[in-house]
Amino acid sequence: MLFRSVVFLAWGTASGFSQSNTIIDGFLEKEQADYATSAYFILSAAGVIPETASPAEAVEKARTEWGLAPPEGREAVRLGEFSHLLMKAFGIPGGLMYTLMPGPRYAAREIAYLEFVLDKTSPWRTISGEEALGIVGEALAWKEARP
């Protein structure tokens, strides 16, 4: 997983990603990734928001664009919530179940199917900052490989 995070960070540096290293380092060290910062990294990597936007602006964009909102009463993002936001931002088409019932549960299954997550694919578990950036790195690689 660390390798995927390094790939994401290398992409960021190569493409002019201007966030401070302390923000990235702080996020990588989090045992539980928070929704706002996760939304920021997902949406900026997908090109939905500019790199100069804030995590709060990313959350607002997710709310207005797709009706997705951060969880009430907790900061930590769960794999399903993260996956759902990732699929929306990157335009990842889902399988039959996601098409019929788009949401966190089937988004996590789709992300696991695409092998962005290789272990512990429960949509209700929290993810670390390192894992979150690794998944975003996998989504970037998926996007680059598409015609």
N, CA, C and O atoms as a DFTB+ gen file, in Angstrom:
588 C
 N C O
     1  1       0.821      -1.192       0.000
     2  2       0.000       0.000       0.000
     3  2       0.865       1.256       0.000
     4  3       0.510       2.251      -0.631
     5  1       1.980       1.220       0.691
     6  2       2.870       2.374       0.710
     7  2       3.339       2.697      -0.702
     8  3       3.467       3.868      -1.060
     9  1       3.594       1.668      -1.507
    10  2       4.040       1.888      -2.881
    11  2       2.997       2.690      -3.657
    12  3       3.349       3.612      -4.394
    13  1       1.707       2.346      -3.497
    14  2       0.655       3.061      -4.206
    15  2       0.587       4.512      -3.752
    16  3       0.329       5.400      -4.565
    17  1       0.814       4.768      -2.469
    18  2       0.822       6.143      -1.975
    19  2       1.969       6.924      -2.582
    20  3       1.818       8.094      -2.935
    21  1       3.115       6.276      -2.703
    22  2       4.271       6.938      -3.295
    23  2       3.985       7.251      -4.763
    24  3       4.365       8.311      -5.259
    25  1       3.315       6.327      -5.457
    26  2       2.950       6.567      -6.855
    27  2       2.036       7.780      -6.951
    28  3       2.231       8.631      -7.819
    29  1       1.039       7.872      -6.072
    30  2       0.133       9.018      -6.081
    31  2       0.893      10.303      -5.817
    32  3       0.673      11.303      -6.500
    33  1       1.778      10.292      -4.843
    34  2       2.540      11.491      -4.522
    35  2       3.480      11.874      -5.660
    36  3       3.668      13.059      -5.934
    37  1       4.064      10.898      -6.315
    38  2       4.928      11.196      -7.454
    39  2       4.113      11.815      -8.575
    40  3       4.575      12.756      -9.222
    41  1       2.923      11.313      -8.818
    42  2       2.048      11.910      -9.823
    43  2       1.751      13.348      -9.462
    44  3       1.803      14.233     -10.316
    45  1       1.439      13.583      -8.202
    46  2       1.116      14.926      -7.752
    47  2       2.258      15.892      -7.977
    48  3       2.040      17.019      -8.423
    49  1       3.447      15.476      -7.680
    50  2       4.607      16.332      -7.870
    51  2       4.837      16.590      -9.357
    52  3       5.143      17.715      -9.753
    53  1       4.694      15.575     -10.162
    54  2       4.937      15.714     -11.589
    55  2       3.892      16.593     -12.265
    56  3       4.197      17.235     -13.270
    57  1       2.688      16.639     -11.750
    58  2       1.637      17.399     -12.419
    59  2       1.429      18.773     -11.808
    60  3       0.447      19.444     -12.127
    61  1       2.311      19.198     -10.958
    62  2       2.193      20.528     -10.389
    63  2       1.300      20.575      -9.168
    64  3       0.810      21.645      -8.808
    65  1       1.081      19.474      -8.541
    66  2       0.264      19.393      -7.337
    67  2       0.914      20.251      -6.267
    68  3       2.026      19.952      -5.832
    69  1       0.239      21.320      -5.829
    70  2       0.918      22.322      -5.016
    71  2       0.580      22.286      -3.529
    72  3       0.917      23.227      -2.810
    73  1      -0.058      21.260      -3.059
    74  2      -0.350      21.192      -1.629
    75  2       0.937      21.014      -0.842
    76  3       1.879      20.367      -1.299
    77  1       0.961      21.587       0.330
    78  2       2.176      21.510       1.134
    79  2       2.422      20.082       1.589
    80  3       1.496      19.302       1.813
    81  1       3.695      19.774       1.717
    82  2       4.071      18.430       2.158
    83  2       3.545      18.125       3.551
    84  3       3.295      16.963       3.872
    85  1       3.374      19.134       4.378
    86  2       2.868      18.877       5.729
    87  2       1.425      18.390       5.693
    88  3       1.044      17.548       6.507
    89  1       0.616      18.898       4.769
    90  2      -0.769      18.423       4.653
    91  2      -0.775      16.971       4.200
    92  3      -1.495      16.142       4.756
    93  1       0.023      16.673       3.196
    94  2       0.085      15.300       2.687
    95  2       0.659      14.370       3.752
    96  3       0.116      13.292       3.996
    97  1       1.754      14.784       4.384
    98  2       2.359      13.949       5.420
    99  2       1.400      13.720       6.581
   100  3       1.285      12.606       7.092
   101  1       0.718      14.771       6.991
   102  2      -0.254      14.644       8.078
   103  2      -1.371      13.684       7.732
   104  3      -1.810      12.900       8.573
   105  1      -1.832      13.746       6.485
   106  2      -2.899      12.851       6.050
   107  2      -2.409      11.409       5.981
   108  3      -3.124      10.485       6.368
   109  1      -1.186      11.222       5.487
   110  2      -0.621       9.869       5.411
   111  2      -0.498       9.218       6.781
   112  3      -0.602       7.998       6.904
   113  1      -0.277      10.028       7.809
   114  2      -0.089       9.497       9.154
   115  2      -1.398       9.210       9.887
   116  3      -1.378       8.580      10.945
   117  1      -2.520       9.652       9.357
   118  2      -3.800       9.452      10.037
   119  2      -4.194       7.982      10.038
   120  3      -4.169       7.314       9.004
   121  1      -4.554       7.498      11.208
   122  2      -5.050       6.127      11.301
   123  2      -6.444       6.015      10.710
   124  3      -6.831       4.967      10.192
   125  1      -7.195       7.111      10.793
   126  2      -8.526       7.162      10.198
   127  2      -8.620       8.421       9.353
   128  3      -8.573       9.537       9.870
   129  1      -8.753       8.229       8.047
   130  2      -8.872       9.361       7.131
   131  2     -10.181      10.096       7.399
   132  3     -11.209       9.477       7.676
   133  1     -10.129      11.414       7.313
   134  2     -11.352      12.190       7.502
   135  2     -12.020      12.440       6.152
   136  3     -11.370      12.413       5.107
   137  1     -13.321      12.680       6.193
   138  2     -14.116      12.832       4.974
   139  2     -13.678      14.055       4.173
   140  3     -13.499      13.962       2.958
   141  1     -13.505      15.194       4.830
   142  2     -13.223      16.441       4.119
   143  2     -11.900      16.378       3.358
   144  3     -11.844      16.744       2.185
   145  1     -10.849      15.923       4.007
   146  2      -9.553      15.848       3.339
   147  2      -9.571      14.773       2.257
   148  3      -8.957      14.940       1.203
   149  1     -10.263      13.683       2.511
   150  2     -10.412      12.636       1.495
   151  2     -11.118      13.195       0.268
   152  3     -10.696      12.957      -0.863
   153  1     -12.195      13.939       0.497
   154  2     -12.936      14.549      -0.617
   155  2     -12.030      15.488      -1.400
   156  3     -12.068      15.517      -2.630
   157  1     -11.218      16.252      -0.686
   158  2     -10.294      17.168      -1.354
   159  2      -9.332      16.406      -2.271
   160  3      -9.177      16.768      -3.437
   161  1      -8.692      15.364      -1.759
   162  2      -7.730      14.620      -2.574
   163  2      -8.413      13.922      -3.747
   164  3      -7.862      13.900      -4.847
   165  1      -9.589      13.358      -3.541
   166  2     -10.307      12.681      -4.623
   167  2     -10.698      13.678      -5.708
   168  3     -10.393      13.470      -6.883
   169  1     -11.364      14.750      -5.324
   170  2     -11.874      15.701      -6.304
   171  2     -10.765      16.473      -7.015
   172  3     -10.885      16.771      -8.204
   173  1      -9.696      16.796      -6.306
   174  2      -8.600      17.501      -6.985
   175  2      -7.858      16.556      -7.923
   176  3      -7.457      16.973      -9.009
   177  1      -7.665      15.303      -7.538
   178  2      -6.995      14.335      -8.414
   179  2      -7.826      14.064      -9.666
   180  3      -7.275      13.861     -10.748
   181  1      -9.144      14.061      -9.518
   182  2     -10.034      13.811     -10.654
   183  2     -10.219      15.050     -11.524
   184  3     -10.797      14.966     -12.608
   185  1      -9.733      16.195     -11.060
   186  2      -9.875      17.422     -11.823
   187  2     -11.231      18.087     -11.672
   188  3     -11.601      18.941     -12.478
   189  1     -11.971      17.699     -10.644
   190  2     -13.306      18.266     -10.409
   191  2     -13.196      19.632      -9.741
   192  3     -14.006      20.521     -10.006
   193  1     -12.205      19.800      -8.882
   194  2     -11.951      21.081      -8.225
   195  2     -10.498      21.461      -8.474
   196  3      -9.668      20.592      -8.740
   197  1     -10.184      22.740      -8.392
   198  2      -8.778      23.141      -8.562
   199  2      -7.955      22.737      -7.339
   200  3      -8.494      22.565      -6.246
   201  1      -6.674      22.592      -7.534
   202  2      -5.777      22.210      -6.444
   203  2      -5.739      23.253      -5.346
   204  3      -5.361      22.951      -4.214
   205  1      -6.128      24.476      -5.669
   206  2      -6.110      25.557      -4.690
   207  2      -7.357      25.577      -3.811
   208  3      -7.448      26.387      -2.888
   209  1      -8.309      24.704      -4.082
   210  2      -9.535      24.638      -3.282
   211  2      -9.217      24.103      -1.887
   212  3      -8.134      23.570      -1.647
   213  1     -10.157      24.248      -0.989
   214  2      -9.989      23.750       0.378
   215  2     -10.790      22.465       0.550
   216  3     -11.651      22.158      -0.275
   217  1     -10.518      21.710       1.613
   218  2     -11.335      20.537       1.890
   219  2     -12.825      20.889       2.047
   220  3     -13.690      20.124       1.621
   221  1     -13.117      22.033       2.650
   222  2     -14.524      22.443       2.809
   223  2     -15.172      22.685       1.448
   224  3     -16.342      22.356       1.248
   225  1     -14.424      23.251       0.527
   226  2     -14.956      23.465      -0.827
   227  2     -15.186      22.130      -1.541
   228  3     -16.136      21.991      -2.312
   229  1     -14.323      21.162      -1.286
   230  2     -14.499      19.837      -1.878
   231  2     -15.765      19.184      -1.350
   232  3     -16.516      18.581      -2.117
   233  1     -16.009      19.294      -0.059
   234  2     -17.222      18.724       0.538
   235  2     -18.454      19.390      -0.066
   236  3     -19.427      18.715      -0.399
   237  1     -18.414      20.699      -0.206
   238  2     -19.551      21.428      -0.781
   239  2     -19.790      21.024      -2.233
   240  3     -20.939      20.883      -2.652
   241  1     -18.733      20.839      -2.994
   242  2     -18.857      20.403      -4.388
   243  2     -19.490      19.019      -4.467
   244  3     -20.351      18.777      -5.313
   245  1     -19.070      18.110      -3.591
   246  2     -19.645      16.762      -3.563
   247  2     -21.127      16.819      -3.200
   248  3     -21.936      16.054      -3.726
   249  1     -21.467      17.726      -2.304
   250  2     -22.860      17.874      -1.890
   251  2     -23.718      18.418      -3.036
   252  3     -24.800      17.897      -3.305
   253  1     -23.238      19.454      -3.701
   254  2     -24.037      20.081      -4.758
   255  2     -24.027      19.270      -6.052
   256  3     -25.038      19.215      -6.752
   257  1     -22.906      18.645      -6.375
   258  2     -22.774      17.908      -7.629
   259  2     -23.484      16.548      -7.602
   260  3     -24.161      16.175      -8.559
   261  1     -23.321      15.814      -6.492
   262  2     -23.832      14.440      -6.440
   263  2     -24.724      14.156      -5.238
   264  3     -25.191      13.029      -5.080
   265  1     -24.968      15.132      -4.402
   266  2     -25.799      14.925      -3.213
   267  2     -25.120      14.109      -2.128
   268  3     -25.792      13.549      -1.262
   269  1     -23.797      14.036      -2.165
   270  2     -23.049      13.280      -1.162
   271  2     -22.621      14.211      -0.043
   272  3     -22.120      15.307      -0.296
   273  1     -22.816      13.783       1.177
   274  2     -22.494      14.619       2.332
   275  2     -21.637      13.834       3.316
   276  3     -21.695      12.605       3.360
   277  1     -20.846      14.548       4.099
   278  2     -20.032      13.860       5.108
   279  2     -20.928      13.209       6.151
   280  3     -22.057      13.648       6.368
   281  1     -20.428      12.170       6.789
   282  2     -21.218      11.487       7.813
   283  2     -21.493      12.407       8.999
   284  3     -20.624      13.177       9.409
   285  1     -22.679      12.327       9.535
   286  2     -23.015      13.154      10.704
   287  2     -22.488      12.488      11.968
   288  3     -22.615      11.276      12.145
   289  1     -21.904      13.283      12.829
   290  2     -21.466      12.789      14.123
   291  2     -20.099      12.134      14.157
   292  3     -19.657      11.692      15.217
   293  1     -19.412      12.061      13.012
   294  2     -18.060      11.514      13.003
   295  2     -17.286      12.122      11.850
   296  3     -17.856      12.528      10.837
   297  1     -15.988      12.176      12.025
   298  2     -15.119      12.728      10.981
   299  2     -14.576      11.646      10.062
   300  3     -14.374      11.882       8.871
   301  1     -14.342      10.467      10.607
   302  2     -13.702       9.395       9.839
   303  2     -14.572       8.961       8.669
   304  3     -15.794       8.857       8.776
   305  1     -13.905       8.714       7.553
   306  2     -14.605       8.249       6.366
   307  2     -14.531       6.720       6.323
   308  3     -13.510       6.128       6.670
   309  1     -15.590       6.115       5.906
   310  2     -15.615       4.657       5.746
   311  2     -15.317       4.310       4.292
   312  3     -15.486       5.137       3.396
   313  1     -14.875       3.091       4.075
   314  2     -14.501       2.660       2.734
   315  2     -15.646       2.847       1.743
   316  3     -15.416       3.282       0.615
   317  1     -16.859       2.530       2.138
   318  2     -17.999       2.681       1.233
   319  2     -18.237       4.123       0.831
   320  3     -18.474       4.408      -0.343
   321  1     -18.177       5.037       1.789
   322  2     -18.365       6.466       1.510
   323  2     -17.249       6.978       0.595
   324  3     -17.494       7.705      -0.368
   325  1     -16.047       6.585       0.918
   326  2     -14.881       6.972       0.123
   327  2     -15.017       6.447      -1.304
   328  3     -14.775       7.174      -2.267
   329  1     -15.403       5.185      -1.431
   330  2     -15.541       4.549      -2.744
   331  2     -16.636       5.210      -3.575
   332  3     -16.476       5.410      -4.780
   333  1     -17.743       5.547      -2.927
   334  2     -18.858       6.186      -3.635
   335  2     -18.417       7.542      -4.184
   336  3     -18.691       7.867      -5.340
   337  1     -17.750       8.316      -3.371
   338  2     -17.244       9.612      -3.814
   339  2     -16.221       9.445      -4.936
   340  3     -16.226      10.204      -5.906
   341  1     -15.355       8.464      -4.804
   342  2     -14.342       8.183      -5.817
   343  2     -14.989       7.827      -7.157
   344  3     -14.570       8.322      -8.204
   345  1     -15.997       6.979      -7.121
   346  2     -16.670       6.557      -8.356
   347  2     -17.354       7.734      -9.035
   348  3     -17.314       7.854     -10.260
   349  1     -17.980       8.599      -8.251
   350  2     -18.636       9.773      -8.827
   351  2     -17.609      10.718      -9.444
   352  3     -17.779      11.164     -10.579
   353  1     -16.555      11.023      -8.713
   354  2     -15.563      11.998      -9.166
   355  2     -14.815      11.524     -10.408
   356  3     -14.555      12.316     -11.314
   357  1     -14.468      10.245     -10.455
   358  2     -13.711       9.717     -11.580
   359  2     -14.591       9.168     -12.697
   360  3     -14.087       8.746     -13.737
   361  1     -15.900       9.173     -12.486
   362  2     -16.808       8.651     -13.505
   363  2     -16.638       7.167     -13.744
   364  3     -16.731       6.698     -14.878
   365  1     -16.389       6.429     -12.679
   366  2     -16.183       4.987     -12.787
   367  2     -17.551       4.311     -12.918
   368  3     -18.389       4.430     -12.024
   369  1     -17.776       3.610     -14.019
   370  2     -19.066       2.940     -14.176
   371  2     -19.137       1.728     -13.253
   372  3     -18.155       1.003     -13.093
   373  1     -20.258       1.520     -12.669
   374  2     -20.413       0.395     -11.766
   375  2     -21.008      -0.812     -12.461
   376  3     -21.434      -0.749     -13.614
   377  1     -21.025      -1.900     -11.734
   378  2     -21.650      -3.107     -12.236
   379  2     -23.164      -3.029     -12.102
   380  3     -23.719      -1.961     -11.845
   381  1     -23.814      -4.143     -12.273
   382  2     -25.274      -4.194     -12.248
   383  2     -25.846      -3.693     -10.929
   384  3     -26.751      -2.858     -10.931
   385  1     -25.340      -4.184      -9.811
   386  2     -25.897      -3.790      -8.515
   387  2     -25.668      -2.310      -8.229
   388  3     -26.549      -1.644      -7.686
   389  1     -24.502      -1.789      -8.585
   390  2     -24.245      -0.358      -8.375
   391  2     -25.156       0.473      -9.278
   392  3     -25.630       1.537      -8.880
   393  1     -25.398      -0.017     -10.491
   394  2     -26.275       0.699     -11.416
   395  2     -27.701       0.736     -10.881
   396  3     -28.384       1.755     -10.988
   397  1     -28.146      -0.375     -10.306
   398  2     -29.503      -0.441      -9.765
   399  2     -29.648       0.308      -8.445
   400  3     -30.661       0.967      -8.210
   401  1     -28.642       0.209      -7.589
   402  2     -28.681       0.834      -6.260
   403  2     -27.348       1.509      -5.956
   404  3     -26.572       1.013      -5.139
   405  1     -27.077       2.648      -6.617
   406  2     -25.798       3.306      -6.373
   407  2     -25.698       3.797      -4.933
   408  3     -26.608       4.445      -4.416
   409  1     -24.608       3.487      -4.319
   410  2     -24.406       3.886      -2.932
   411  2     -23.106       3.316      -2.415
   412  3     -22.379       2.643      -3.146
   413  1     -22.814       3.583      -1.163
   414  2     -21.536       3.158      -0.581
   415  2     -21.274       1.656      -0.621
   416  3     -20.153       1.227      -0.895
   417  1     -22.296       0.861      -0.349
   418  2     -22.087      -0.590      -0.290
   419  2     -21.583      -1.139      -1.618
   420  3     -20.564      -1.829      -1.669
   421  1     -22.300      -0.830      -2.687
   422  2     -21.917      -1.380      -3.983
   423  2     -20.737      -0.635      -4.600
   424  3     -20.039      -1.185      -5.452
   425  1     -20.509       0.590      -4.187
   426  2     -19.301       1.301      -4.631
   427  2     -18.064       0.609      -4.069
   428  3     -17.081       0.425      -4.786
   429  1     -18.103       0.225      -2.799
   430  2     -16.965      -0.482      -2.195
   431  2     -16.728      -1.815      -2.892
   432  3     -15.583      -2.218      -3.100
   433  1     -17.801      -2.493      -3.251
   434  2     -17.641      -3.765      -3.965
   435  2     -17.005      -3.551      -5.337
   436  3     -16.162      -4.337      -5.770
   437  1     -17.417      -2.479      -6.014
   438  2     -16.863      -2.181      -7.328
   439  2     -15.375      -1.829      -7.235
   440  3     -14.571      -2.275      -8.054
   441  1     -15.025      -1.036      -6.243
   442  2     -13.626      -0.649      -6.045
   443  2     -12.777      -1.890      -5.727
   444  3     -11.635      -1.998      -6.174
   445  1     -13.336      -2.809      -4.964
   446  2     -12.631      -4.058      -4.677
   447  2     -12.493      -4.900      -5.951
   448  3     -11.444      -5.492      -6.199
   449  1     -13.562      -4.946      -6.753
   450  2     -13.531      -5.685      -8.009
   451  2     -12.436      -5.139      -8.935
   452  3     -11.746      -5.904      -9.609
   453  1     -12.286      -3.823      -8.959
   454  2     -11.259      -3.193      -9.789
   455  2      -9.860      -3.321      -9.184
   456  3      -8.876      -2.880      -9.777
   457  1      -9.784      -3.922      -8.013
   458  2      -8.541      -4.168      -7.287
   459  2      -7.853      -2.894      -6.827
   460  3      -6.625      -2.839      -6.752
   461  1      -8.647      -1.862      -6.516
   462  2      -8.101      -0.655      -5.895
   463  2      -7.851      -0.939      -4.415
   464  3      -6.987      -0.326      -3.789
   465  1      -8.628      -1.883      -3.867
   466  2      -8.500      -2.343      -2.478
   467  2      -8.328      -3.852      -2.555
   468  3      -9.128      -4.544      -3.185
   469  1      -7.294      -4.352      -1.922
   470  2      -7.022      -5.783      -2.022
   471  2      -7.367      -6.566      -0.764
   472  3      -7.458      -7.793      -0.805
   473  1      -7.560      -5.878       0.344
   474  2      -7.779      -6.563       1.607
   475  2      -8.884      -5.850       2.379
   476  3      -9.013      -4.629       2.289
   477  1      -9.664      -6.584       3.119
   478  2     -10.696      -6.009       3.986
   479  2     -11.590      -5.039       3.216
   480  3     -11.465      -3.822       3.352
   481  1     -12.474      -5.583       2.423
   482  2     -13.298      -4.769       1.535
   483  2     -14.647      -4.368       2.130
   484  3     -15.536      -3.934       1.397
   485  1     -14.812      -4.505       3.426
   486  2     -16.072      -4.122       4.060
   487  2     -16.330      -2.621       3.866
   488  3     -15.457      -1.806       4.162
   489  1     -17.512      -2.252       3.374
   490  2     -17.803      -0.830       3.164
   491  2     -17.946      -0.039       4.464
   492  3     -17.940       1.192       4.436
   493  1     -18.075      -0.723       5.600
   494  2     -18.301      -0.043       6.876
   495  2     -17.027       0.198       7.679
   496  3     -17.078       0.827       8.736
   497  1     -15.899      -0.284       7.203
   498  2     -14.661      -0.080       7.952
   499  2     -14.045       1.267       7.597
   500  3     -14.220       1.773       6.489
   501  1     -13.320       1.837       8.556
   502  2     -12.616       3.087       8.282
   503  2     -11.315       2.768       7.553
   504  3     -10.838       1.633       7.578
   505  1     -10.759       3.767       6.916
   506  2      -9.507       3.590       6.191
   507  2      -8.488       4.614       6.686
   508  3      -8.854       5.680       7.182
   509  1      -7.236       4.286       6.547
   510  2      -6.174       5.205       6.964
   511  2      -5.916       6.221       5.853
   512  3      -6.362       6.049       4.719
   513  1      -5.199       7.267       6.196
   514  2      -4.821       8.248       5.190
   515  2      -3.948       7.641       4.108
   516  3      -4.105       7.942       2.924
   517  1      -3.032       6.788       4.523
   518  2      -2.153       6.118       3.556
   519  2      -2.961       5.264       2.586
   520  3      -2.723       5.293       1.379
   521  1      -3.910       4.508       3.113
   522  2      -4.742       3.672       2.252
   523  2      -5.588       4.532       1.320
   524  3      -5.751       4.200       0.146
   525  1      -6.126       5.635       1.836
   526  2      -6.950       6.528       1.024
   527  2      -6.163       7.055      -0.175
   528  3      -6.654       7.025      -1.303
   529  1      -4.940       7.539       0.067
   530  2      -4.136       8.051      -1.042
   531  2      -3.720       6.936      -1.996
   532  3      -3.578       7.164      -3.197
   533  1      -3.527       5.738      -1.465
   534  2      -3.220       4.600      -2.329
   535  2      -4.370       4.274      -3.263
   536  3      -4.154       3.966      -4.435
   537  1      -5.588       4.341      -2.750
   538  2      -6.769       4.076      -3.571
   539  2      -6.915       5.156      -4.642
   540  3      -7.234       4.856      -5.793
   541  1      -6.683       6.401      -4.262
   542  2      -6.740       7.493      -5.245
   543  2      -5.678       7.269      -6.327
   544  3      -5.926       7.515      -7.507
   545  1      -4.514       6.808      -5.925
   546  2      -3.465       6.495      -6.896
   547  2      -3.897       5.408      -7.868
   548  3      -3.609       5.488      -9.062
   549  1      -4.581       4.401      -7.365
   550  2      -5.102       3.338      -8.233
   551  2      -6.148       3.886      -9.196
   552  3      -6.185       3.496     -10.363
   553  1      -6.997       4.788      -8.712
   554  2      -8.021       5.400      -9.573
   555  2      -7.358       6.229     -10.671
   556  3      -7.813       6.222     -11.814
   557  1      -6.283       6.943     -10.328
   558  2      -5.553       7.713     -11.331
   559  2      -4.953       6.799     -12.402
   560  3      -5.012       7.103     -13.594
   561  1      -4.379       5.685     -11.965
   562  2      -3.807       4.722     -12.917
   563  2      -4.904       4.145     -13.804
   564  3      -4.707       3.976     -15.007
   565  1      -6.058       3.844     -13.215
   566  2      -7.209       3.337     -13.983
   567  2      -7.637       4.361     -15.024
   568  3      -7.886       4.012     -16.178
   569  1      -7.722       5.612     -14.621
   570  2      -8.138       6.678     -15.534
   571  2      -7.144       6.861     -16.675
   572  3      -7.543       7.051     -17.823
   573  1      -5.863       6.805     -16.366
   574  2      -4.826       6.958     -17.388
   575  2      -4.830       5.803     -18.383
   576  3      -4.486       5.992     -19.549
   577  1      -5.214       4.609     -17.936
   578  2      -5.203       3.429     -18.800
   579  2      -6.408       3.375     -19.728
   580  3      -6.421       2.592     -20.677
   581  1      -7.408       4.189     -19.469
   582  2      -8.619       4.179     -20.299
   583  2      -8.383       4.994     -21.566
   584  3      -7.688       6.010     -21.547
   585  1      -8.974       4.531     -22.672
   586  2      -8.795       5.279     -23.935
   587  2      -9.506       6.612     -23.935
   588  3      -9.445       7.344     -24.922
